[in-house]
Short mmCIF file of N, CA and C in Angstrom, two decimals:
data_model
loop_
_atom_site.label_atom_id
_atom_site.label_comp_id
_atom_site.label_asym_id
_atom_site.label_seq_id
_atom_site.Cartn_x
_atom_site.Cartn_y
_atom_site.Cartn_z
N MET Z 1 0.83 -1.18 0.00
CA MET Z 1 0.00 0.00 0.00
C MET Z 1 0.89 1.25 0.00
N LYS Z 2 0.55 2.21 -0.82
CA LYS Z 2 1.31 3.45 -0.91
C LYS Z 2 0.94 4.40 0.22
N LYS Z 3 1.94 5.08 0.76
CA LYS Z 3 1.68 6.11 1.75
C LYS Z 3 1.15 7.34 1.04
N LYS Z 4 0.28 8.08 1.73
CA LYS Z 4 -0.31 9.27 1.15
C LYS Z 4 0.01 10.49 2.00
N PHE Z 5 0.47 11.55 1.33
CA PHE Z 5 0.86 12.81 1.96
C PHE Z 5 0.14 13.94 1.25
N ALA Z 6 -0.22 14.99 1.99
CA ALA Z 6 -0.86 16.16 1.37
C ALA Z 6 -0.25 17.44 1.91
N PHE Z 7 -0.16 18.43 1.03
CA PHE Z 7 0.25 19.78 1.41
C PHE Z 7 -0.92 20.69 1.09
N LEU Z 8 -1.36 21.49 2.07
CA LEU Z 8 -2.47 22.42 1.87
C LEU Z 8 -1.97 23.85 1.84
N LEU Z 9 -2.30 24.56 0.77
CA LEU Z 9 -2.00 25.98 0.62
C LEU Z 9 -3.30 26.75 0.81
N MET Z 10 -3.27 27.82 1.62
CA MET Z 10 -4.48 28.60 1.86
C MET Z 10 -4.29 30.03 1.40
N GLY Z 11 -5.23 30.51 0.59
CA GLY Z 11 -5.21 31.89 0.15
C GLY Z 11 -6.47 32.20 -0.65
N GLU Z 12 -6.99 33.40 -0.50
CA GLU Z 12 -8.21 33.80 -1.19
C GLU Z 12 -8.06 33.77 -2.71
N HIS Z 13 -6.84 33.88 -3.21
CA HIS Z 13 -6.59 33.96 -4.64
C HIS Z 13 -6.60 32.60 -5.34
N TYR Z 14 -6.75 31.52 -4.61
CA TYR Z 14 -6.76 30.19 -5.22
C TYR Z 14 -8.15 29.79 -5.70
N ASN Z 15 -8.16 28.96 -6.72
CA ASN Z 15 -9.37 28.28 -7.18
C ASN Z 15 -9.12 26.80 -6.91
N PRO Z 16 -9.69 26.26 -5.83
CA PRO Z 16 -9.38 24.89 -5.43
C PRO Z 16 -9.65 23.82 -6.50
N GLN Z 17 -10.61 24.07 -7.39
CA GLN Z 17 -10.90 23.10 -8.44
C GLN Z 17 -9.80 23.09 -9.50
N GLU Z 18 -9.13 24.21 -9.67
CA GLU Z 18 -8.09 24.34 -10.70
C GLU Z 18 -6.68 24.18 -10.14
N HIS Z 19 -6.43 24.69 -8.96
CA HIS Z 19 -5.08 24.73 -8.41
C HIS Z 19 -4.84 23.54 -7.49
N THR Z 20 -4.46 22.44 -8.10
CA THR Z 20 -4.20 21.20 -7.38
C THR Z 20 -3.19 20.38 -8.17
N ALA Z 21 -2.51 19.49 -7.49
CA ALA Z 21 -1.52 18.63 -8.17
C ALA Z 21 -1.40 17.32 -7.41
N CYS Z 22 -0.94 16.31 -8.13
CA CYS Z 22 -0.71 14.99 -7.54
C CYS Z 22 0.55 14.40 -8.15
N PHE Z 23 1.41 13.89 -7.30
CA PHE Z 23 2.65 13.24 -7.73
C PHE Z 23 2.65 11.83 -7.16
N GLU Z 24 2.84 10.86 -8.02
CA GLU Z 24 2.81 9.47 -7.56
C GLU Z 24 4.12 8.78 -7.88
N THR Z 25 4.70 8.18 -6.86
CA THR Z 25 5.90 7.39 -7.04
C THR Z 25 5.56 5.94 -6.69
N GLN Z 26 6.55 5.10 -6.73
CA GLN Z 26 6.33 3.69 -6.42
C GLN Z 26 5.80 3.49 -5.01
N ASN Z 27 6.23 4.35 -4.06
CA ASN Z 27 5.88 4.14 -2.66
C ASN Z 27 4.95 5.17 -2.05
N GLN Z 28 4.71 6.28 -2.76
CA GLN Z 28 3.96 7.36 -2.13
C GLN Z 28 3.14 8.16 -3.14
N ILE Z 29 2.00 8.66 -2.67
CA ILE Z 29 1.20 9.61 -3.43
C ILE Z 29 1.24 10.92 -2.66
N SER Z 30 1.67 11.98 -3.33
CA SER Z 30 1.75 13.31 -2.71
C SER Z 30 0.78 14.25 -3.41
N TYR Z 31 -0.08 14.85 -2.62
CA TYR Z 31 -1.07 15.78 -3.14
C TYR Z 31 -0.71 17.21 -2.74
N ILE Z 32 -1.03 18.16 -3.60
CA ILE Z 32 -1.03 19.57 -3.24
C ILE Z 32 -2.44 20.07 -3.50
N PHE Z 33 -3.08 20.56 -2.45
CA PHE Z 33 -4.42 21.10 -2.56
C PHE Z 33 -4.42 22.55 -2.12
N THR Z 34 -5.33 23.33 -2.69
CA THR Z 34 -5.50 24.72 -2.27
C THR Z 34 -6.89 24.89 -1.68
N VAL Z 35 -6.97 25.82 -0.74
CA VAL Z 35 -8.24 26.21 -0.13
C VAL Z 35 -8.24 27.72 0.01
N ARG Z 36 -9.43 28.32 0.04
CA ARG Z 36 -9.51 29.78 0.14
C ARG Z 36 -9.61 30.27 1.56
N ASN Z 37 -9.99 29.37 2.49
CA ASN Z 37 -10.17 29.79 3.89
C ASN Z 37 -10.12 28.55 4.78
N PHE Z 38 -10.18 28.79 6.09
CA PHE Z 38 -10.06 27.68 7.04
C PHE Z 38 -11.26 26.73 6.95
N GLU Z 39 -12.44 27.25 6.67
CA GLU Z 39 -13.62 26.40 6.53
C GLU Z 39 -13.43 25.38 5.40
N GLU Z 40 -12.92 25.85 4.25
CA GLU Z 40 -12.64 24.93 3.15
C GLU Z 40 -11.56 23.92 3.54
N ALA Z 41 -10.61 24.37 4.33
CA ALA Z 41 -9.54 23.46 4.78
C ALA Z 41 -10.13 22.33 5.63
N CYS Z 42 -11.08 22.65 6.48
CA CYS Z 42 -11.70 21.62 7.32
C CYS Z 42 -12.49 20.63 6.46
N GLU Z 43 -13.14 21.13 5.41
CA GLU Z 43 -13.84 20.24 4.49
C GLU Z 43 -12.85 19.32 3.76
N LYS Z 44 -11.75 19.89 3.33
CA LYS Z 44 -10.72 19.11 2.64
C LYS Z 44 -10.12 18.08 3.60
N LEU Z 45 -9.98 18.44 4.85
CA LEU Z 45 -9.45 17.52 5.86
C LEU Z 45 -10.29 16.25 5.95
N SER Z 46 -11.61 16.40 5.91
CA SER Z 46 -12.49 15.23 5.94
C SER Z 46 -12.22 14.33 4.74
N PHE Z 47 -12.08 14.92 3.57
CA PHE Z 47 -11.76 14.17 2.35
C PHE Z 47 -10.43 13.43 2.52
N LEU Z 48 -9.41 14.12 3.04
CA LEU Z 48 -8.09 13.52 3.19
C LEU Z 48 -8.12 12.36 4.17
N GLU Z 49 -8.91 12.48 5.23
CA GLU Z 49 -9.07 11.36 6.17
C GLU Z 49 -9.66 10.15 5.45
N GLU Z 50 -10.71 10.38 4.66
CA GLU Z 50 -11.35 9.29 3.94
C GLU Z 50 -10.41 8.64 2.93
N GLU Z 51 -9.51 9.43 2.36
CA GLU Z 51 -8.54 8.92 1.37
C GLU Z 51 -7.38 8.17 2.02
N GLY Z 52 -7.27 8.22 3.34
CA GLY Z 52 -6.21 7.52 4.03
C GLY Z 52 -4.89 8.25 4.07
N VAL Z 53 -4.93 9.58 3.96
CA VAL Z 53 -3.70 10.38 4.04
C VAL Z 53 -3.15 10.28 5.46
N GLY Z 54 -1.86 10.00 5.56
CA GLY Z 54 -1.24 9.80 6.87
C GLY Z 54 -0.50 10.99 7.41
N ALA Z 55 -0.17 11.96 6.53
CA ALA Z 55 0.55 13.16 6.97
C ALA Z 55 0.11 14.34 6.12
N ILE Z 56 -0.07 15.48 6.78
CA ILE Z 56 -0.48 16.72 6.11
C ILE Z 56 0.43 17.84 6.58
N GLU Z 57 0.93 18.59 5.63
CA GLU Z 57 1.71 19.79 5.94
C GLU Z 57 0.86 20.98 5.53
N LEU Z 58 0.77 21.98 6.40
CA LEU Z 58 -0.02 23.18 6.15
C LEU Z 58 0.91 24.34 5.84
N CYS Z 59 0.49 25.21 4.92
CA CYS Z 59 1.30 26.40 4.65
C CYS Z 59 1.27 27.32 5.86
N GLY Z 60 2.16 28.27 5.89
CA GLY Z 60 2.29 29.18 7.02
C GLY Z 60 1.06 30.00 7.31
N ALA Z 61 0.18 30.19 6.32
CA ALA Z 61 -1.04 30.98 6.53
C ALA Z 61 -1.95 30.36 7.60
N PHE Z 62 -1.81 29.08 7.85
CA PHE Z 62 -2.65 28.43 8.86
C PHE Z 62 -2.26 28.85 10.27
N GLY Z 63 -0.97 28.94 10.54
CA GLY Z 63 -0.51 29.28 11.87
C GLY Z 63 -0.68 28.14 12.85
N GLU Z 64 -0.12 28.32 14.01
CA GLU Z 64 -0.11 27.27 15.03
C GLU Z 64 -1.50 26.94 15.55
N LYS Z 65 -2.35 27.95 15.77
CA LYS Z 65 -3.68 27.69 16.33
C LYS Z 65 -4.55 26.86 15.38
N ASN Z 66 -4.55 27.21 14.10
CA ASN Z 66 -5.35 26.44 13.15
C ASN Z 66 -4.77 25.04 12.92
N ALA Z 67 -3.45 24.93 12.99
CA ALA Z 67 -2.84 23.60 12.89
C ALA Z 67 -3.31 22.74 14.06
N GLN Z 68 -3.35 23.32 15.25
CA GLN Z 68 -3.82 22.59 16.43
C GLN Z 68 -5.28 22.19 16.28
N LYS Z 69 -6.11 23.08 15.74
CA LYS Z 69 -7.53 22.76 15.52
C LYS Z 69 -7.66 21.57 14.57
N MET Z 70 -6.84 21.53 13.55
CA MET Z 70 -6.92 20.43 12.59
C MET Z 70 -6.46 19.12 13.23
N ILE Z 71 -5.45 19.19 14.07
CA ILE Z 71 -5.01 18.00 14.81
C ILE Z 71 -6.17 17.47 15.66
N GLU Z 72 -6.88 18.38 16.32
CA GLU Z 72 -8.01 17.99 17.16
C GLU Z 72 -9.14 17.40 16.32
N LEU Z 73 -9.39 17.98 15.14
CA LEU Z 73 -10.44 17.47 14.26
C LEU Z 73 -10.17 16.03 13.81
N THR Z 74 -8.90 15.66 13.73
CA THR Z 74 -8.55 14.29 13.33
C THR Z 74 -8.32 13.39 14.54
N ASN Z 75 -8.62 13.91 15.72
CA ASN Z 75 -8.38 13.14 16.95
C ASN Z 75 -6.93 12.67 17.04
N ASN Z 76 -6.02 13.51 16.53
CA ASN Z 76 -4.59 13.23 16.59
C ASN Z 76 -4.21 11.92 15.89
N LYS Z 77 -4.93 11.58 14.82
CA LYS Z 77 -4.67 10.33 14.09
C LYS Z 77 -3.90 10.55 12.79
N ILE Z 78 -3.72 11.83 12.40
CA ILE Z 78 -2.95 12.16 11.20
C ILE Z 78 -1.82 13.10 11.64
N ALA Z 79 -0.62 12.85 11.14
CA ALA Z 79 0.51 13.74 11.43
C ALA Z 79 0.26 15.07 10.71
N ILE Z 80 0.18 16.16 11.47
CA ILE Z 80 -0.08 17.48 10.88
C ILE Z 80 0.98 18.46 11.34
N GLY Z 81 1.64 19.08 10.36
CA GLY Z 81 2.64 20.10 10.64
C GLY Z 81 2.27 21.37 9.89
N TYR Z 82 3.00 22.43 10.17
CA TYR Z 82 2.77 23.68 9.45
C TYR Z 82 4.10 24.38 9.23
N VAL Z 83 4.17 25.08 8.13
CA VAL Z 83 5.41 25.75 7.71
C VAL Z 83 5.63 27.00 8.56
N THR Z 84 6.86 27.18 8.99
CA THR Z 84 7.24 28.39 9.71
C THR Z 84 8.52 28.96 9.10
N HIS Z 85 8.94 30.08 9.62
CA HIS Z 85 10.19 30.69 9.17
C HIS Z 85 10.88 31.33 10.38
N LYS Z 86 12.11 31.71 10.19
CA LYS Z 86 12.88 32.33 11.27
C LYS Z 86 12.37 33.76 11.51
N PRO Z 87 12.29 34.17 12.77
CA PRO Z 87 11.77 35.50 13.10
C PRO Z 87 12.51 36.65 12.40
N GLU Z 88 13.80 36.48 12.16
CA GLU Z 88 14.55 37.56 11.51
C GLU Z 88 14.11 37.81 10.07
N GLN Z 89 13.27 36.91 9.53
CA GLN Z 89 12.75 37.11 8.18
C GLN Z 89 11.30 37.58 8.16
N ASP Z 90 10.75 37.92 9.32
CA ASP Z 90 9.36 38.37 9.39
C ASP Z 90 9.04 39.49 8.40
N SER Z 91 9.91 40.47 8.30
CA SER Z 91 9.63 41.61 7.41
C SER Z 91 9.60 41.18 5.95
N LEU Z 92 10.45 40.25 5.56
CA LEU Z 92 10.45 39.77 4.19
C LEU Z 92 9.15 39.03 3.86
N PHE Z 93 8.72 38.17 4.78
CA PHE Z 93 7.47 37.45 4.56
C PHE Z 93 6.28 38.40 4.56
N ALA Z 94 6.25 39.35 5.48
CA ALA Z 94 5.14 40.31 5.53
C ALA Z 94 5.08 41.12 4.24
N SER Z 95 6.22 41.54 3.76
CA SER Z 95 6.26 42.32 2.51
C SER Z 95 5.78 41.48 1.32
N PHE Z 96 6.27 40.26 1.21
CA PHE Z 96 5.89 39.41 0.10
C PHE Z 96 4.39 39.10 0.10
N PHE Z 97 3.87 38.65 1.24
CA PHE Z 97 2.49 38.22 1.29
C PHE Z 97 1.49 39.37 1.38
N SER Z 98 1.93 40.59 1.64
CA SER Z 98 1.01 41.72 1.67
C SER Z 98 0.51 42.06 0.27
N ASN Z 99 1.15 41.53 -0.76
CA ASN Z 99 0.75 41.80 -2.15
C ASN Z 99 -0.32 40.85 -2.65
N PHE Z 100 -0.75 39.89 -1.83
CA PHE Z 100 -1.77 38.94 -2.24
C PHE Z 100 -3.12 39.40 -1.72
N GLY Z 101 -4.17 38.87 -2.35
CA GLY Z 101 -5.50 39.12 -1.82
C GLY Z 101 -6.46 39.66 -2.80
#
């Protein structure tokens, strides 16, 4: 059985039906899904549970609190992480992401 991994990107500028990808190797299926908000992310989480995804990485837009909420929604049965960066780069990230929306 192949292991399944998913990466979720969150942003209002995404079209979840269009902005998605799947990479399949001999041992693993890796998905990239987009959502426009946390509510859509929770809906996608249910789908990922049904698909048997064992690990999910969240983009930095989710933050620690929403990552924790997703862990709780899965009853801590799926490995869930979220992307972070070093504090000394806060201004670079703020500048880059302020142009979206």
